[in-house]
Amino acid sequence: MSNQLNAPLGVGEKLKLAIQKSGRLSEDSIKLLKDCGIDLRNVKDRLKTEADNFPLEIFFLRDDDIPQYVEDAVADIGFVGENVLYEKNKKAEVVEQLGFGKCRLSIGVKRSDDYTDASFLNGKKIATSYPVLLQKFLNENNVTAEIHEISGSVEIAPGIGLADAVCDLVSSGSTLFMNGLKETETILQSQAVLIENKNLSEAKQQLLNKLLFRIQSVKKAKKNKYVLLNAPNDRLEQIISLLPGMKSPTVLPLATEGWSSVHSVISESDFWDIIEQLKANGAQGILVVPIEKMIL
Ligand code: ATP
Ligand code: ZN
């Protein structure tokens, strides 16, 4: 029998991933792949590269072009901001939120303006790079305003008399502040997502599932910490009840009589609360260690 007939489904196939070439999503996109154990060759000044140890081809593109490339199946999947995805309105499916590139699309007006609600924007001129999302927001609020589309430096538009207000991406709000503006209303919360073409072949879908499994393990690991501590045996029960763990905590006797070592996994969000209570219950030598991957 020839090798080809014996070959399992999808051998030789590569999944094509589009990521931002240079900008706010680039570093985190490459870091996520690295955390998934996928190393890229020659990332610099390239349009395209291949992963060394996963059947993955990576295209470096402007973020605005990623939804179109995925819709057209030039790329099978992409990492892109929800803001761009929903503005472009392309046929691509969201598979997973990636937890980076967090920002919001907000309305900003001059700090001296008396903004009470969206009706303030009636008859005003609003500068934005997101005309589709802004128009949707205006329609939902029965507001008629003039949209002035510009591709960059939206925040300076009111200061130079080009517009009365802006609809722009914000993370800390300091850019708006430095331009004499205040944030009044959020129209979209956004983060980077993994999108897929709607008609992936069976083989590519299998590769995507493998990649997704790794991404989810990395995400889970980031949300949790591994905790090791020494506990007096007479308080073990209380201490264990504070530590949920993946199943139950590991308890090992210490060489010192009357003490045990307890190991467990706790969620990052509960972290400080639990640490306080552990100390109050006599726990000592508490070590908190990051987790690289978490496979449940
Ligand atoms: P490109 O050259 O690829 O078109 P760009 O200038 O449009 O780049 P960036 O400024 O690098 O894009 O932003 C890329 C994405 O990063 C945004 O679309 C958004 O999803 C996300 N992002 C996160 N925080 C912010 C922020 N404070 N301002 C702008 N974008 C942000
Ligand atoms: Zn862009």
mmCIF file of C-alpha atoms and ligand atoms in Angstrom:
data_model
loop_
_atom_site.group_PDB
_atom_site.id
_atom_site.type_symbol
_atom_site.label_atom_id
_atom_site.label_comp_id
_atom_site.label_asym_id
_atom_site.label_seq_id
_atom_site.Cartn_x
_atom_site.Cartn_y
_atom_site.Cartn_z
ATOM 1 C CA MET A 1 0.000 0.000 0.000
ATOM 2 C CA SER A 2 1.307 3.452 -0.780
ATOM 3 C CA ASN A 3 2.165 5.900 1.969
ATOM 4 C CA GLN A 4 -0.455 8.265 0.748
ATOM 5 C CA LEU A 5 -3.278 5.816 1.402
ATOM 6 C CA ASN A 6 -1.926 5.142 4.863
ATOM 7 C CA ALA A 7 -1.554 8.807 5.686
ATOM 8 C CA PRO A 8 -3.903 10.023 8.408
ATOM 9 C CA LEU A 9 -6.368 12.780 7.598
ATOM 10 C CA GLY A 10 -4.727 16.134 6.952
ATOM 11 C CA VAL A 11 -1.097 15.088 6.777
ATOM 12 C CA GLY A 12 0.846 17.770 4.937
ATOM 13 C CA GLU A 13 -1.967 20.303 5.435
ATOM 14 C CA LYS A 14 -1.096 23.547 7.152
ATOM 15 C CA LEU A 15 -3.447 25.881 8.948
ATOM 16 C CA LYS A 16 -3.050 29.473 7.722
ATOM 17 C CA LEU A 17 -3.198 32.078 10.491
ATOM 18 C CA ALA A 18 -3.360 35.852 9.936
ATOM 19 C CA ILE A 19 -1.999 38.133 12.675
ATOM 20 C CA GLN A 20 -1.277 41.864 12.853
ATOM 21 C CA LYS A 21 2.073 42.743 11.288
ATOM 22 C CA SER A 22 2.969 45.585 13.583
ATOM 23 C CA GLY A 23 0.875 47.297 16.189
ATOM 24 C CA ARG A 24 -0.836 46.756 19.489
ATOM 25 C CA LEU A 25 -1.807 43.124 18.841
ATOM 26 C CA SER A 26 1.454 41.860 17.298
ATOM 27 C CA GLU A 27 3.543 41.139 20.360
ATOM 28 C CA ASP A 28 0.722 39.474 22.306
ATOM 29 C CA SER A 29 -0.245 37.364 19.286
ATOM 30 C CA ILE A 30 3.295 36.017 18.924
ATOM 31 C CA LYS A 31 3.584 35.557 22.704
ATOM 32 C CA LEU A 32 0.359 33.504 22.779
ATOM 33 C CA LEU A 33 1.688 31.218 20.045
ATOM 34 C CA LYS A 34 4.953 30.863 21.967
ATOM 35 C CA ASP A 35 3.063 30.015 25.181
ATOM 36 C CA CYS A 36 1.283 27.344 23.121
ATOM 37 C CA GLY A 37 4.701 25.869 22.302
ATOM 38 C CA ILE A 38 4.695 27.212 18.737
ATOM 39 C CA ASP A 39 7.927 28.865 17.653
ATOM 40 C CA LEU A 40 8.024 31.107 14.608
ATOM 41 C CA ARG A 41 10.917 31.506 12.233
ATOM 42 C CA ASN A 42 12.068 34.949 11.030
ATOM 43 C CA VAL A 43 9.307 37.109 12.360
ATOM 44 C CA LYS A 44 10.956 40.369 11.257
ATOM 45 C CA ASP A 45 10.130 42.083 7.951
ATOM 46 C CA ARG A 46 8.234 39.134 6.585
ATOM 47 C CA LEU A 47 4.859 38.773 4.929
ATOM 48 C CA LYS A 48 4.678 35.094 5.744
ATOM 49 C CA THR A 49 6.456 32.540 7.889
ATOM 50 C CA GLU A 50 6.046 28.982 9.115
ATOM 51 C CA ALA A 51 6.021 27.506 12.578
ATOM 52 C CA ASP A 52 8.844 25.097 13.364
ATOM 53 C CA ASN A 53 6.844 22.630 15.392
ATOM 54 C CA PHE A 54 3.171 22.935 14.387
ATOM 55 C CA PRO A 55 1.567 22.737 10.920
ATOM 56 C CA LEU A 56 0.929 26.455 10.862
ATOM 57 C CA GLU A 57 1.657 29.160 8.298
ATOM 58 C CA ILE A 58 1.495 32.744 9.562
ATOM 59 C CA PHE A 59 0.598 35.800 7.481
ATOM 60 C CA PHE A 60 1.496 39.262 8.813
ATOM 61 C CA LEU A 61 -1.151 41.789 7.783
ATOM 62 C CA ARG A 62 -2.758 45.106 8.705
ATOM 63 C CA ASP A 63 -5.388 44.306 11.315
ATOM 64 C CA ASP A 64 -8.118 45.924 9.155
ATOM 65 C CA ASP A 65 -7.525 43.369 6.403
ATOM 66 C CA ILE A 66 -7.702 40.249 8.581
ATOM 67 C CA PRO A 67 -11.523 39.718 8.525
ATOM 68 C CA GLN A 68 -11.577 39.942 4.713
ATOM 69 C CA TYR A 69 -8.681 37.490 4.330
ATOM 70 C CA VAL A 70 -10.461 35.008 6.582
ATOM 71 C CA GLU A 71 -13.785 35.432 4.774
ATOM 72 C CA ASP A 72 -12.007 34.801 1.446
ATOM 73 C CA ALA A 73 -10.157 31.757 2.878
ATOM 74 C CA VAL A 74 -6.775 33.273 2.004
ATOM 75 C CA ALA A 75 -6.237 32.696 5.729
ATOM 76 C CA ASP A 76 -8.135 29.940 7.568
ATOM 77 C CA ILE A 77 -8.061 31.707 10.915
ATOM 78 C CA GLY A 78 -7.017 35.075 12.347
ATOM 79 C CA PHE A 79 -6.323 36.958 15.567
ATOM 80 C CA VAL A 80 -8.112 40.314 15.428
ATOM 81 C CA GLY A 81 -9.856 42.863 17.662
ATOM 82 C CA GLU A 82 -13.649 42.559 18.009
ATOM 83 C CA ASN A 83 -13.811 46.283 17.162
ATOM 84 C CA VAL A 84 -12.326 45.624 13.711
ATOM 85 C CA LEU A 85 -14.311 42.420 13.174
ATOM 86 C CA TYR A 86 -17.692 44.051 13.850
ATOM 87 C CA GLU A 87 -16.830 47.229 11.943
ATOM 88 C CA LYS A 88 -15.887 45.245 8.833
ATOM 89 C CA ASN A 89 -18.898 42.969 9.116
ATOM 90 C CA LYS A 90 -17.276 40.058 7.265
ATOM 91 C CA LYS A 91 -18.351 36.432 7.220
ATOM 92 C CA ALA A 92 -16.079 34.914 9.834
ATOM 93 C CA GLU A 93 -16.927 32.998 12.985
ATOM 94 C CA VAL A 94 -15.613 33.924 16.462
ATOM 95 C CA VAL A 95 -14.081 30.791 18.007
ATOM 96 C CA GLU A 96 -12.446 32.059 21.196
ATOM 97 C CA GLN A 97 -11.731 35.254 23.114
ATOM 98 C CA LEU A 98 -7.987 35.633 23.559
ATOM 99 C CA GLY A 99 -7.809 37.857 26.636
ATOM 100 C CA PHE A 100 -5.454 40.529 25.227
ATOM 101 C CA GLY A 101 -5.920 43.748 23.203
ATOM 102 C CA LYS A 102 -8.592 44.881 25.623
ATOM 103 C CA CYS A 103 -10.060 48.304 24.876
ATOM 104 C CA ARG A 104 -13.405 50.001 24.374
ATOM 105 C CA LEU A 105 -14.940 52.093 21.647
ATOM 106 C CA SER A 106 -16.264 55.216 23.323
ATOM 107 C CA ILE A 107 -17.823 58.587 22.675
ATOM 108 C CA GLY A 108 -15.674 61.541 23.783
ATOM 109 C CA VAL A 109 -16.738 65.158 24.005
ATOM 110 C CA LYS A 110 -15.005 68.396 25.079
ATOM 111 C CA ARG A 111 -14.431 68.488 28.819
ATOM 112 C CA SER A 112 -16.477 71.669 29.147
ATOM 113 C CA ASP A 113 -19.503 70.116 27.388
ATOM 114 C CA ASP A 114 -22.573 69.324 29.407
ATOM 115 C CA TYR A 115 -23.239 65.774 28.209
ATOM 116 C CA THR A 116 -26.216 64.048 29.797
ATOM 117 C CA ASP A 117 -27.112 61.366 27.253
ATOM 118 C CA ALA A 118 -26.739 60.431 23.586
ATOM 119 C CA SER A 119 -29.273 63.097 22.519
ATOM 120 C CA PHE A 120 -26.435 65.605 23.107
ATOM 121 C CA LEU A 121 -24.978 64.335 19.826
ATOM 122 C CA ASN A 122 -28.006 65.428 17.734
ATOM 123 C CA GLY A 123 -26.841 67.683 14.907
ATOM 124 C CA LYS A 124 -23.187 67.340 15.960
ATOM 125 C CA LYS A 125 -20.205 66.334 13.846
ATOM 126 C CA ILE A 126 -18.442 63.206 15.163
ATOM 127 C CA ALA A 127 -14.978 62.104 14.035
ATOM 128 C CA THR A 128 -14.261 58.351 13.986
ATOM 129 C CA SER A 129 -12.497 55.467 12.267
ATOM 130 C CA TYR A 130 -15.532 53.305 13.071
ATOM 131 C CA PRO A 131 -18.432 54.735 10.984
ATOM 132 C CA VAL A 132 -20.412 51.469 10.935
ATOM 133 C CA LEU A 133 -20.383 50.901 14.706
ATOM 134 C CA LEU A 134 -21.002 54.581 15.381
ATOM 135 C CA GLN A 135 -23.979 54.721 12.980
ATOM 136 C CA LYS A 136 -25.457 51.649 14.683
ATOM 137 C CA PHE A 137 -25.145 53.342 18.072
ATOM 138 C CA LEU A 138 -26.728 56.557 16.748
ATOM 139 C CA ASN A 139 -29.635 54.618 15.204
ATOM 140 C CA GLU A 140 -30.261 52.711 18.430
ATOM 141 C CA ASN A 141 -30.462 56.020 20.275
ATOM 142 C CA ASN A 142 -32.517 57.857 17.631
ATOM 143 C CA VAL A 143 -29.766 60.402 17.130
ATOM 144 C CA THR A 144 -29.045 62.156 13.832
ATOM 145 C CA ALA A 145 -25.455 63.311 13.593
ATOM 146 C CA GLU A 146 -22.832 63.833 10.924
ATOM 147 C CA ILE A 147 -20.112 61.190 10.855
ATOM 148 C CA HIS A 148 -16.706 62.411 9.777
ATOM 149 C CA GLU A 149 -14.547 59.389 8.953
ATOM 150 C CA ILE A 150 -10.805 59.736 9.517
ATOM 151 C CA SER A 151 -8.231 56.975 9.662
ATOM 152 C CA GLY A 152 -5.978 58.107 12.502
ATOM 153 C CA SER A 153 -5.422 60.683 15.282
ATOM 154 C CA VAL A 154 -9.163 60.977 15.794
ATOM 155 C CA GLU A 155 -8.655 62.492 19.242
ATOM 156 C CA ILE A 156 -7.261 65.759 17.878
ATOM 157 C CA ALA A 157 -10.321 66.469 15.671
ATOM 158 C CA PRO A 158 -12.326 68.560 18.202
ATOM 159 C CA GLY A 159 -9.239 70.604 19.180
ATOM 160 C CA ILE A 160 -8.613 71.695 15.586
ATOM 161 C CA GLY A 161 -12.262 72.412 14.853
ATOM 162 C CA LEU A 162 -12.807 69.383 12.621
ATOM 163 C CA ALA A 163 -15.546 67.845 14.780
ATOM 164 C CA ASP A 164 -17.587 68.396 17.946
ATOM 165 C CA ALA A 165 -17.044 64.929 19.357
ATOM 166 C CA VAL A 166 -15.158 61.690 18.719
ATOM 167 C CA CYS A 167 -15.899 57.986 18.713
ATOM 168 C CA ASP A 168 -12.548 56.341 19.368
ATOM 169 C CA LEU A 169 -10.746 53.408 20.978
ATOM 170 C CA VAL A 170 -9.819 53.987 24.601
ATOM 171 C CA SER A 171 -7.910 51.903 27.104
ATOM 172 C CA SER A 172 -6.815 54.136 29.989
ATOM 173 C CA GLY A 173 -8.528 57.294 28.764
ATOM 174 C CA SER A 174 -5.319 59.335 28.998
ATOM 175 C CA THR A 175 -5.214 60.133 25.255
ATOM 176 C CA LEU A 176 -8.680 61.665 25.426
ATOM 177 C CA PHE A 177 -7.727 63.559 28.579
ATOM 178 C CA MET A 178 -4.561 64.982 27.055
ATOM 179 C CA ASN A 179 -6.648 66.336 24.189
ATOM 180 C CA GLY A 180 -9.121 68.163 26.414
ATOM 181 C CA LEU A 181 -11.818 65.492 26.014
ATOM 182 C CA LYS A 182 -13.830 63.326 28.377
ATOM 183 C CA GLU A 183 -15.227 59.855 27.809
ATOM 184 C CA THR A 184 -19.017 59.841 28.105
ATOM 185 C CA GLU A 185 -20.339 56.589 26.715
ATOM 186 C CA THR A 186 -18.956 53.163 25.766
ATOM 187 C CA ILE A 187 -20.437 51.696 22.629
ATOM 188 C CA LEU A 188 -18.388 48.462 22.462
ATOM 189 C CA GLN A 189 -16.120 46.488 24.822
ATOM 190 C CA SER A 190 -13.442 44.779 22.772
ATOM 191 C CA GLN A 191 -10.613 42.271 22.992
ATOM 192 C CA ALA A 192 -8.673 40.150 20.528
ATOM 193 C CA VAL A 193 -10.517 37.057 19.296
ATOM 194 C CA LEU A 194 -9.684 34.005 17.229
ATOM 195 C CA ILE A 195 -11.847 33.940 14.099
ATOM 196 C CA GLU A 196 -12.271 31.140 11.545
ATOM 197 C CA ASN A 197 -13.408 30.817 7.977
ATOM 198 C CA LYS A 198 -16.879 29.263 7.856
ATOM 199 C CA ASN A 199 -15.961 26.457 5.468
ATOM 200 C CA LEU A 200 -12.844 24.872 6.931
ATOM 201 C CA SER A 201 -12.047 21.387 5.668
ATOM 202 C CA GLU A 202 -12.266 18.501 8.117
ATOM 203 C CA ALA A 203 -8.457 18.313 8.247
ATOM 204 C CA LYS A 204 -8.078 22.018 9.003
ATOM 205 C CA GLN A 205 -10.819 21.865 11.604
ATOM 206 C CA GLN A 206 -8.825 19.129 13.352
ATOM 207 C CA LEU A 207 -5.688 21.289 13.326
ATOM 208 C CA LEU A 208 -7.704 24.206 14.677
ATOM 209 C CA ASN A 209 -9.041 22.011 17.500
ATOM 210 C CA LYS A 210 -5.467 21.115 18.450
ATOM 211 C CA LEU A 211 -4.438 24.760 18.500
ATOM 212 C CA LEU A 212 -7.570 25.724 20.418
ATOM 213 C CA PHE A 213 -6.895 23.075 23.065
ATOM 214 C CA ARG A 214 -3.453 24.625 23.641
ATOM 215 C CA ILE A 215 -4.841 28.184 23.740
ATOM 216 C CA GLN A 216 -7.462 27.192 26.305
ATOM 217 C CA SER A 217 -4.835 25.474 28.480
ATOM 218 C CA VAL A 218 -2.681 28.605 28.426
ATOM 219 C CA LYS A 219 -5.673 30.826 29.265
ATOM 220 C CA LYS A 220 -6.703 28.610 32.192
ATOM 221 C CA ALA A 221 -3.150 28.513 33.517
ATOM 222 C CA LYS A 222 -2.948 32.321 33.465
ATOM 223 C CA LYS A 223 -6.053 32.552 35.611
ATOM 224 C CA ASN A 224 -4.659 30.265 38.302
ATOM 225 C CA LYS A 225 -1.712 30.036 40.683
ATOM 226 C CA TYR A 226 -0.023 27.063 42.289
ATOM 227 C CA VAL A 227 0.219 27.513 46.056
ATOM 228 C CA LEU A 228 2.529 25.622 48.428
ATOM 229 C CA LEU A 229 2.455 26.184 52.166
ATOM 230 C CA ASN A 230 3.311 24.659 55.523
ATOM 231 C CA ALA A 231 0.391 24.030 57.862
ATOM 232 C CA PRO A 232 0.231 22.975 61.516
ATOM 233 C CA ASN A 233 -1.564 19.602 61.611
ATOM 234 C CA ASP A 234 -4.119 20.782 64.170
ATOM 235 C CA ARG A 235 -5.319 23.446 61.672
ATOM 236 C CA LEU A 236 -5.114 21.292 58.538
ATOM 237 C CA GLU A 237 -8.849 20.866 58.184
ATOM 238 C CA GLN A 238 -9.592 24.617 58.174
ATOM 239 C CA ILE A 239 -6.698 25.314 55.819
ATOM 240 C CA ILE A 240 -7.784 22.599 53.369
ATOM 241 C CA SER A 241 -11.337 23.940 53.358
ATOM 242 C CA LEU A 242 -9.955 27.270 52.081
ATOM 243 C CA LEU A 243 -8.178 25.583 49.154
ATOM 244 C CA PRO A 244 -10.500 24.172 46.493
ATOM 245 C CA GLY A 245 -7.721 22.775 44.259
ATOM 246 C CA MET A 246 -8.314 20.972 40.974
ATOM 247 C CA LYS A 247 -9.630 17.928 42.818
ATOM 248 C CA SER A 248 -8.418 18.263 46.399
ATOM 249 C CA PRO A 249 -5.134 19.592 47.747
ATOM 250 C CA THR A 250 -2.047 17.399 48.073
ATOM 251 C CA VAL A 251 -0.942 16.970 51.713
ATOM 252 C CA LEU A 252 2.542 15.661 52.542
ATOM 253 C CA PRO A 253 4.082 15.221 56.012
ATOM 254 C CA LEU A 254 6.999 17.548 56.800
ATOM 255 C CA ALA A 255 10.150 16.333 58.574
ATOM 256 C CA THR A 256 9.202 18.631 61.468
ATOM 257 C CA GLU A 257 6.765 16.850 63.780
ATOM 258 C CA GLY A 258 3.194 18.231 63.716
ATOM 259 C CA TRP A 259 3.479 20.043 60.351
ATOM 260 C CA SER A 260 2.414 19.228 56.791
ATOM 261 C CA SER A 261 3.108 20.666 53.370
ATOM 262 C CA VAL A 262 -0.042 21.507 51.386
ATOM 263 C CA HIS A 263 -0.109 22.073 47.594
ATOM 264 C CA SER A 264 -3.046 23.404 45.636
ATOM 265 C CA VAL A 265 -4.251 25.524 42.711
ATOM 266 C CA ILE A 266 -6.224 28.696 43.345
ATOM 267 C CA SER A 267 -7.817 31.221 41.065
ATOM 268 C CA GLU A 268 -5.970 34.511 40.596
ATOM 269 C CA SER A 269 -9.104 36.465 41.486
ATOM 270 C CA ASP A 270 -9.470 34.770 44.906
ATOM 271 C CA PHE A 271 -5.769 34.974 45.579
ATOM 272 C CA TRP A 272 -5.414 37.831 48.104
ATOM 273 C CA ASP A 273 -8.532 36.881 50.056
ATOM 274 C CA ILE A 274 -7.412 33.290 50.459
ATOM 275 C CA ILE A 275 -3.815 34.185 51.337
ATOM 276 C CA GLU A 276 -5.065 36.421 54.172
ATOM 277 C CA GLN A 277 -7.267 33.650 55.544
ATOM 278 C CA LEU A 278 -4.502 31.048 55.230
ATOM 279 C CA LYS A 279 -2.166 33.230 57.281
ATOM 280 C CA ALA A 280 -4.881 33.793 59.849
ATOM 281 C CA ASN A 281 -5.148 30.007 60.185
ATOM 282 C CA GLY A 282 -1.443 29.570 60.910
ATOM 283 C CA ALA A 283 -0.124 28.746 57.434
ATOM 284 C CA GLN A 284 3.558 29.558 56.991
ATOM 285 C CA GLY A 285 6.131 29.648 54.188
ATOM 286 C CA ILE A 286 3.480 30.344 51.563
ATOM 287 C CA LEU A 287 4.819 30.122 47.997
ATOM 288 C CA VAL A 288 2.728 31.266 45.026
ATOM 289 C CA VAL A 289 3.974 30.022 41.668
ATOM 290 C CA PRO A 290 2.768 30.785 38.131
ATOM 291 C CA ILE A 291 1.403 27.866 36.100
ATOM 292 C CA GLU A 292 2.540 27.427 32.509
ATOM 293 C CA LYS A 293 -0.170 25.107 31.166
ATOM 294 C CA MET A 294 -3.259 23.622 32.761
ATOM 295 C CA ILE A 295 -4.848 20.524 31.264
ATOM 296 C CA LEU A 296 -7.989 19.376 33.003
HETATM 297 P P1 ATP B 1 -2.615 48.557 11.370
HETATM 298 O O1 ATP B 1 -1.433 49.193 10.773
HETATM 299 O O2 ATP B 1 -2.433 47.061 11.535
HETATM 300 O O3 ATP B 1 -3.905 48.909 10.694
HETATM 301 P P2 ATP B 1 -3.684 50.121 13.573
HETATM 302 O O4 ATP B 1 -3.006 51.427 13.722
HETATM 303 O O5 ATP B 1 -5.039 50.066 12.958
HETATM 304 O O6 ATP B 1 -2.688 49.101 12.862
HETATM 305 P P3 ATP B 1 -3.265 49.511 16.423
HETATM 306 O O7 ATP B 1 -3.252 50.895 16.973
HETATM 307 O O8 ATP B 1 -1.988 48.733 16.429
HETATM 308 O O9 ATP B 1 -3.918 49.423 14.957
HETATM 309 O O10 ATP B 1 -4.385 48.686 17.193
HETATM 310 C C1 ATP B 1 -4.694 47.372 16.850
HETATM 311 C C2 ATP B 1 -5.822 46.894 17.730
HETATM 312 O O11 ATP B 1 -5.406 46.876 19.091
HETATM 313 C C3 ATP B 1 -7.080 47.724 17.757
HETATM 314 O O12 ATP B 1 -7.907 47.520 16.627
HETATM 315 C C4 ATP B 1 -7.733 47.238 19.031
HETATM 316 O O13 ATP B 1 -8.396 46.025 18.812
HETATM 317 C C5 ATP B 1 -6.534 46.965 19.938
HETATM 318 N N1 ATP B 1 -6.317 48.004 20.999
HETATM 319 C C6 ATP B 1 -6.130 47.732 22.296
HETATM 320 N N2 ATP B 1 -5.987 48.859 23.025
HETATM 321 C C7 ATP B 1 -6.072 49.877 22.205
HETATM 322 C C8 ATP B 1 -6.007 51.300 22.361
HETATM 323 N N3 ATP B 1 -5.823 51.888 23.535
HETATM 324 N N4 ATP B 1 -6.113 52.055 21.259
HETATM 325 C C9 ATP B 1 -6.256 51.478 20.056
HETATM 326 N N5 ATP B 1 -6.346 50.136 19.855
HETATM 327 C C10 ATP B 1 -6.268 49.331 20.899
HETATM 328 ZN ZN ZN B 2 -5.715 49.055 11.547
#
